[in-house]
Amino acid sequence: MVHENLTTLREHLVSRKLALEHAAELIDVIGAISLASRSIAHKVRRARLADVLGEAGGDNVHGEAQQKLDVISNEVLLHCLRRCPSVGICASEEEDEAVPVRPLSDGGRFCVVYDPLDGSSNIDVAVSVGTIFSVLPNDDESVLQRGERQLAAGYVVYGSSVLMVLTLGEGVDLFVLDPDLGDFVLVQQGLQLPASRKIYSLNEAYRDDFPGGYQRYLDDAHAGGYSSRYIGSMVGDVHRTLLKGGVFLYPPTTQAPSGKLRLLYEGNPMAMLVEQAGGTATTGSGRIVEVEPAELHQRTPVILGSREEVARVLGHLQE
Ligand code: AHG
Ligand code: MN
Ligand code: MN
């Protein structure tokens, strides 16, 4: 059909007549993220040609060596979001502190919290990386809010194609960047996770450091004919889980008692997406989106995916 895949991201969001206060301004924020991600996609695709692979030479607040593209992606997002009239605060994995943009009294009604480039250790080997984002209300001028207050959440995968997966609290939609149009177009609405799928996804190198329940789960999965799939980029592993089912885990270890993934810009946005798609997203002792954040970069254990697969993990944790 000549009009197939011709609904752009903005047209789709406008047509949804979202039952959200300030929906038009929220759509503008998503538009700013869309522009930034299209620029980042271009830079990721040309990384080797433009010699922006490798380390930037500095460490971020987590003491992790920043990749050049971490820094570039963060700057692109900050630039696009600062220009958006309804953004009040930006917070990034690559910024020590939240970045005030404009007060609520001046129209800054949204906070945008993001991981500008997730999986950046995979950049140099051309494995999928992405941007993860979370939009919160700026009611009290702070980003330290529970994930259940998110107004929107999503990610962009820079892979074999550039995809945006997005929820505004009314289901999960999938968009693909059409390079000829230079815009994201809608390809699937209302994504729903399969209830079960024999795939588990975690870094088994840390098995001996996991609490016993996780080790018992792994023994059960090995005996149960499960497949193991682990990309090492959260966006890649979560995207596969959303589309095919299974369970993605980043458990606590003796080295990292709260796990490695950050609550505000990895755990919460992915948890909103997975729950909106009919799955489960838990810390192992409660919903991720119910955790009360104490600081910007705090970490959380993550178990998310098909509800029957997550239930199987929780069964072993509660033994
Ligand atoms: P980031 O590149 O934003 O720091 O995130 C990397 C994270 C996440 O993408 C992935 O799930 C996890 O690191 C992989 O960690 P391990 O290498 O310890 O498995
Ligand atoms: Mn990340
Ligand atoms: Mn990152």
Short mmCIF file of C-alpha atoms and ligand atoms in Angstrom, two decimals:
data_model
loop_
_atom_site.label_atom_id
_atom_site.label_comp_id
_atom_site.label_asym_id
_atom_site.label_seq_id
_atom_site.Cartn_x
_atom_site.Cartn_y
_atom_site.Cartn_z
CA MET A 1 0.00 0.00 0.00
CA VAL A 2 1.35 3.42 -0.90
CA HIS A 3 0.42 4.88 2.50
CA GLU A 4 1.97 2.08 4.56
CA ASN A 5 4.35 3.16 7.38
CA LEU A 6 3.62 6.81 6.75
CA THR A 7 2.40 7.85 10.22
CA THR A 8 5.17 9.87 11.86
CA LEU A 9 5.90 9.87 15.59
CA ARG A 10 4.36 13.32 16.13
CA GLU A 11 1.26 12.56 13.98
CA HIS A 12 0.67 9.37 15.95
CA LEU A 13 1.00 11.08 19.32
CA VAL A 14 -1.27 13.97 18.29
CA SER A 15 -3.88 11.55 16.91
CA ARG A 16 -3.95 9.64 20.21
CA LYS A 17 -5.76 12.57 21.88
CA LEU A 18 -3.91 11.55 25.02
CA ALA A 19 -5.86 11.84 28.25
CA LEU A 20 -2.89 13.70 29.74
CA GLU A 21 -2.70 17.22 31.09
CA HIS A 22 -0.33 19.33 28.96
CA ALA A 23 -0.25 16.55 26.29
CA ALA A 24 0.88 18.98 23.58
CA GLU A 25 3.90 20.09 25.62
CA LEU A 26 4.77 16.46 26.45
CA ILE A 27 4.67 15.68 22.72
CA ASP A 28 7.14 18.56 22.21
CA VAL A 29 9.50 16.93 24.74
CA ILE A 30 9.26 13.61 22.88
CA GLY A 31 9.97 15.57 19.69
CA ALA A 32 13.15 17.02 21.22
CA ILE A 33 14.26 13.51 22.23
CA SER A 34 13.45 12.27 18.72
CA LEU A 35 15.63 14.99 17.14
CA ALA A 36 18.51 14.29 19.54
CA SER A 37 18.32 10.52 18.92
CA ARG A 38 18.32 11.01 15.14
CA SER A 39 21.50 13.06 15.51
CA ILE A 40 23.05 10.45 17.85
CA ALA A 41 22.11 7.67 15.41
CA HIS A 42 24.03 9.50 12.69
CA LYS A 43 27.08 9.90 14.95
CA VAL A 44 26.98 6.25 16.10
CA ARG A 45 26.76 5.05 12.48
CA ARG A 46 29.80 7.17 11.51
CA ALA A 47 31.74 6.62 14.75
CA ARG A 48 34.63 4.75 13.20
CA LEU A 49 34.80 7.06 10.16
CA ALA A 50 34.70 10.20 12.29
CA ASP A 51 37.16 8.74 14.77
CA VAL A 52 34.87 9.13 17.77
CA LEU A 53 35.30 5.60 19.05
CA GLY A 54 37.11 4.81 22.25
CA GLU A 55 37.48 6.60 25.54
CA ALA A 56 37.02 10.30 26.08
CA GLY A 57 39.80 10.34 28.66
CA GLY A 58 37.63 11.14 31.69
CA ASP A 59 35.53 9.18 34.18
CA ASN A 60 31.88 9.76 35.02
CA VAL A 61 30.44 10.04 38.52
CA HIS A 62 30.40 6.24 38.71
CA GLY A 63 34.15 6.09 38.12
CA GLU A 64 33.53 4.50 34.72
CA ALA A 65 35.69 5.58 31.79
CA GLN A 66 33.50 7.73 29.55
CA GLN A 67 33.43 6.80 25.89
CA LYS A 68 33.67 9.71 23.45
CA LEU A 69 30.15 8.93 22.28
CA ASP A 70 28.83 8.99 25.86
CA VAL A 71 29.94 12.61 26.12
CA ILE A 72 28.78 13.57 22.61
CA SER A 73 25.37 11.90 23.08
CA ASN A 74 24.90 13.64 26.41
CA GLU A 75 25.71 17.05 24.89
CA VAL A 76 23.31 16.49 21.97
CA LEU A 77 20.46 15.57 24.33
CA LEU A 78 21.17 18.51 26.66
CA HIS A 79 21.20 20.90 23.68
CA CYS A 80 17.88 19.66 22.25
CA LEU A 81 16.14 19.46 25.63
CA ARG A 82 17.27 22.89 26.89
CA ARG A 83 15.64 24.48 23.81
CA CYS A 84 12.30 22.77 24.54
CA PRO A 85 10.16 25.39 26.38
CA SER A 86 8.50 22.93 28.77
CA VAL A 87 11.65 21.21 30.07
CA GLY A 88 12.42 22.25 33.66
CA ILE A 89 15.23 19.86 34.69
CA CYS A 90 17.54 17.45 32.84
CA ALA A 91 19.38 14.64 34.61
CA SER A 92 21.84 12.30 32.92
CA GLU A 93 24.00 9.32 33.70
CA GLU A 94 26.88 11.47 32.44
CA GLU A 95 26.16 14.50 34.68
CA ASP A 96 27.10 14.38 38.38
CA GLU A 97 24.08 16.53 39.34
CA ALA A 98 20.68 17.31 37.81
CA VAL A 99 20.85 20.28 35.37
CA PRO A 100 18.22 23.00 36.05
CA VAL A 101 16.85 24.42 32.77
CA ARG A 102 13.89 26.68 33.73
CA PRO A 103 11.58 26.87 36.77
CA LEU A 104 8.05 25.53 36.78
CA SER A 105 6.89 29.18 37.03
CA ASP A 106 8.54 29.77 33.64
CA GLY A 107 6.91 26.74 31.99
CA GLY A 108 9.46 24.10 32.96
CA ARG A 109 6.81 21.52 33.73
CA PHE A 110 8.75 18.32 32.88
CA CYS A 111 11.91 16.60 34.11
CA VAL A 112 13.77 14.44 31.60
CA VAL A 113 16.12 11.82 33.01
CA TYR A 114 18.21 9.77 30.62
CA ASP A 115 21.06 7.44 29.86
CA PRO A 116 22.42 9.13 26.75
CA LEU A 117 24.26 6.09 25.51
CA ASP A 118 23.53 2.71 27.06
CA GLY A 119 25.85 -0.21 26.38
CA SER A 120 28.65 2.10 25.33
CA SER A 121 31.27 -0.60 26.01
CA ASN A 122 29.81 -2.24 22.89
CA ILE A 123 30.33 0.78 20.62
CA ASP A 124 33.75 -0.27 19.35
CA VAL A 125 32.49 -3.68 18.29
CA ALA A 126 29.39 -2.42 16.45
CA VAL A 127 26.91 -4.08 18.83
CA SER A 128 23.54 -2.39 19.51
CA VAL A 129 23.63 0.57 21.87
CA GLY A 130 20.86 3.00 22.72
CA THR A 131 19.40 5.97 24.57
CA ILE A 132 17.00 5.39 27.49
CA PHE A 133 14.71 8.21 28.68
CA SER A 134 12.14 8.93 31.37
CA VAL A 135 9.81 11.95 31.63
CA LEU A 136 8.53 13.02 35.06
CA PRO A 137 6.41 15.96 36.21
CA ASN A 138 8.46 18.86 37.61
CA ASP A 139 5.94 19.56 40.36
CA ASP A 140 8.42 19.91 43.17
CA GLU A 141 11.51 20.81 41.16
CA SER A 142 13.21 17.44 41.81
CA VAL A 143 13.90 14.34 39.72
CA LEU A 144 13.95 12.10 42.81
CA GLN A 145 10.49 10.63 42.18
CA ARG A 146 9.19 7.06 42.14
CA GLY A 147 8.94 5.47 38.70
CA GLU A 148 5.17 5.20 38.98
CA ARG A 149 5.06 9.00 38.53
CA GLN A 150 6.57 8.75 35.04
CA LEU A 151 4.49 10.45 32.34
CA ALA A 152 6.46 8.83 29.50
CA ALA A 153 9.33 6.38 29.09
CA GLY A 154 11.17 4.90 26.16
CA TYR A 155 14.37 4.01 24.45
CA VAL A 156 16.01 4.31 21.06
CA VAL A 157 18.07 1.36 19.79
CA TYR A 158 20.93 2.21 17.41
CA GLY A 159 21.23 -1.17 15.75
CA SER A 160 20.64 -2.77 12.35
CA SER A 161 17.84 -0.20 12.18
CA VAL A 162 17.09 2.70 14.51
CA LEU A 163 13.99 1.98 16.57
CA MET A 164 12.10 3.97 19.20
CA VAL A 165 9.94 2.13 21.74
CA LEU A 166 7.71 4.54 23.65
CA THR A 167 4.90 4.62 26.19
CA LEU A 168 2.92 7.60 27.48
CA GLY A 169 1.04 5.39 29.90
CA GLU A 170 -1.47 4.09 27.37
CA GLY A 171 0.36 1.09 25.86
CA VAL A 172 3.70 0.63 24.11
CA ASP A 173 4.30 1.63 20.49
CA LEU A 174 7.21 0.83 18.15
CA PHE A 175 8.61 3.31 15.62
CA VAL A 176 11.35 2.87 13.03
CA LEU A 177 13.54 5.69 11.73
CA ASP A 178 12.93 5.91 7.98
CA PRO A 179 16.27 7.33 6.78
CA ASP A 180 14.69 8.62 3.57
CA LEU A 181 12.02 10.55 5.46
CA GLY A 182 14.44 11.46 8.28
CA ASP A 183 11.69 10.72 10.81
CA PHE A 184 10.37 7.93 13.01
CA VAL A 185 7.29 6.18 11.58
CA LEU A 186 4.85 3.95 13.47
CA VAL A 187 5.21 0.23 12.74
CA GLN A 188 3.51 -1.47 15.69
CA GLN A 189 1.01 -0.40 18.37
CA GLY A 190 0.19 -1.97 21.70
CA LEU A 191 3.19 -4.28 22.08
CA GLN A 192 2.40 -7.16 24.43
CA LEU A 193 5.05 -9.39 25.99
CA PRO A 194 4.44 -13.15 25.67
CA ALA A 195 3.42 -14.54 29.10
CA SER A 196 6.29 -17.05 28.99
CA ARG A 197 9.36 -17.83 26.89
CA LYS A 198 12.31 -20.06 27.81
CA ILE A 199 14.97 -17.36 27.45
CA TYR A 200 16.96 -15.90 30.34
CA SER A 201 19.37 -13.00 29.97
CA LEU A 202 22.06 -12.14 32.54
CA ASN A 203 25.83 -12.10 32.89
CA GLU A 204 26.57 -15.62 34.14
CA ALA A 205 30.21 -14.66 34.83
CA TYR A 206 28.95 -13.36 38.19
CA ARG A 207 27.01 -16.53 39.05
CA ASP A 208 29.09 -17.37 42.13
CA ASP A 209 28.50 -13.84 43.48
CA PHE A 210 24.70 -13.96 43.11
CA PRO A 211 22.50 -14.64 46.16
CA GLY A 212 21.54 -18.34 46.35
CA GLY A 213 18.03 -17.91 44.94
CA TYR A 214 19.46 -16.72 41.61
CA GLN A 215 21.85 -19.68 41.49
CA ARG A 216 18.95 -22.07 42.11
CA TYR A 217 16.97 -20.30 39.37
CA LEU A 218 19.89 -20.78 36.93
CA ASP A 219 20.12 -24.50 37.81
CA ASP A 220 16.36 -24.76 37.15
CA ALA A 221 16.71 -22.92 33.82
CA HIS A 222 19.62 -25.12 32.73
CA ALA A 223 17.58 -28.23 33.58
CA GLY A 224 14.51 -26.78 31.89
CA GLY A 225 15.95 -26.36 28.40
CA TYR A 226 16.20 -22.54 28.51
CA SER A 227 18.26 -20.53 26.03
CA SER A 228 20.69 -17.93 27.31
CA ARG A 229 20.88 -14.61 25.43
CA TYR A 230 23.03 -11.71 26.69
CA ILE A 231 24.08 -8.72 24.60
CA GLY A 232 25.56 -6.64 27.42
CA SER A 233 23.59 -3.55 26.37
CA MET A 234 20.45 -3.18 28.49
CA VAL A 235 18.57 -1.64 25.56
CA GLY A 236 19.39 -4.62 23.36
CA ASP A 237 18.53 -7.21 25.98
CA VAL A 238 15.30 -5.47 26.99
CA HIS A 239 14.25 -4.92 23.37
CA ARG A 240 14.64 -8.64 22.62
CA THR A 241 12.73 -9.47 25.81
CA LEU A 242 9.89 -7.08 24.89
CA LEU A 243 9.55 -8.56 21.39
CA LYS A 244 10.25 -12.26 22.07
CA GLY A 245 9.60 -12.74 25.80
CA GLY A 246 11.83 -14.24 28.47
CA VAL A 247 13.45 -12.60 31.48
CA PHE A 248 16.31 -10.09 31.77
CA LEU A 249 18.14 -9.91 35.10
CA TYR A 250 20.86 -7.77 36.62
CA PRO A 251 20.98 -9.20 40.16
CA PRO A 252 22.83 -7.93 43.21
CA THR A 253 26.34 -9.34 43.66
CA THR A 254 28.76 -9.28 46.56
CA GLN A 255 30.65 -6.53 44.70
CA ALA A 256 27.48 -4.56 43.85
CA PRO A 257 24.84 -5.27 46.54
CA SER A 258 22.24 -3.13 44.67
CA GLY A 259 23.24 -4.42 41.24
CA LYS A 260 24.81 -2.24 38.53
CA LEU A 261 21.85 -0.67 36.75
CA ARG A 262 20.68 2.78 37.79
CA LEU A 263 17.11 3.20 39.03
CA LEU A 264 16.14 6.56 37.54
CA TYR A 265 17.34 6.23 33.95
CA GLU A 266 17.61 2.48 33.39
CA GLY A 267 15.36 0.63 35.86
CA ASN A 268 12.33 2.92 35.94
CA PRO A 269 11.86 3.65 32.22
CA MET A 270 12.34 -0.02 31.29
CA ALA A 271 9.99 -1.05 34.10
CA MET A 272 7.24 1.29 32.85
CA LEU A 273 7.58 -0.10 29.32
CA VAL A 274 7.54 -3.73 30.44
CA GLU A 275 4.52 -3.24 32.76
CA GLN A 276 2.65 -1.33 30.01
CA ALA A 277 3.37 -4.33 27.74
CA GLY A 278 1.84 -6.78 30.25
CA GLY A 279 5.08 -7.94 31.84
CA THR A 280 6.59 -7.68 35.34
CA ALA A 281 9.51 -5.50 36.52
CA THR A 282 10.76 -6.12 40.04
CA THR A 283 13.80 -5.52 42.25
CA GLY A 284 13.30 -9.03 43.64
CA SER A 285 11.44 -7.63 46.66
CA GLY A 286 8.98 -5.22 45.04
CA ARG A 287 8.02 -3.31 41.88
CA ILE A 288 10.92 -1.23 40.55
CA VAL A 289 8.59 1.75 39.99
CA GLU A 290 7.68 1.81 43.69
CA VAL A 291 11.24 2.33 44.92
CA GLU A 292 11.59 5.74 46.60
CA PRO A 293 14.80 7.27 45.14
CA ALA A 294 17.24 8.79 47.65
CA GLU A 295 19.87 9.96 45.14
CA LEU A 296 20.19 10.55 41.41
CA HIS A 297 22.51 7.70 40.49
CA GLN A 298 21.34 5.03 42.91
CA ARG A 299 21.37 1.49 41.63
CA THR A 300 18.71 -1.22 41.76
CA PRO A 301 18.56 -4.94 41.09
CA VAL A 302 16.48 -5.60 37.94
CA ILE A 303 14.36 -8.64 37.06
CA LEU A 304 11.97 -7.89 34.20
CA GLY A 305 10.11 -9.61 31.39
CA SER A 306 7.40 -12.22 30.84
CA ARG A 307 5.27 -12.43 33.97
CA GLU A 308 5.50 -16.26 34.24
CA GLU A 309 9.29 -16.16 33.81
CA VAL A 310 9.70 -13.42 36.44
CA ALA A 311 7.41 -15.41 38.77
CA ARG A 312 9.73 -18.42 38.33
CA VAL A 313 12.72 -16.32 39.41
CA LEU A 314 10.83 -14.86 42.40
CA GLY A 315 9.81 -18.41 43.42
CA HIS A 316 13.47 -19.30 43.88
CA LEU A 317 14.29 -16.03 45.66
CA GLN A 318 11.53 -16.69 48.18
CA GLU A 319 12.58 -20.29 48.92
P1 AHG B 1 26.07 2.06 30.28
O1 AHG B 1 26.82 1.75 29.02
O2 AHG B 1 25.02 3.11 30.11
O3 AHG B 1 26.99 2.30 31.45
O4 AHG B 1 25.22 0.76 30.65
C1 AHG B 1 25.85 -0.48 30.64
C2 AHG B 1 25.02 -1.45 31.44
C3 AHG B 1 23.85 -2.02 30.64
O5 AHG B 1 23.73 -1.51 29.35
C4 AHG B 1 24.14 -3.50 30.58
O6 AHG B 1 22.97 -4.24 30.84
C5 AHG B 1 25.16 -3.70 31.69
O7 AHG B 1 25.88 -2.49 31.79
C6 AHG B 1 26.12 -4.80 31.38
O8 AHG B 1 26.94 -4.93 32.52
P2 AHG B 1 28.00 -6.13 32.59
O9 AHG B 1 29.06 -5.80 31.60
O10 AHG B 1 28.46 -6.11 34.02
O11 AHG B 1 27.25 -7.40 32.26
MN MN B 2 23.18 2.23 30.66
MN MN B 3 25.28 5.06 29.48
#
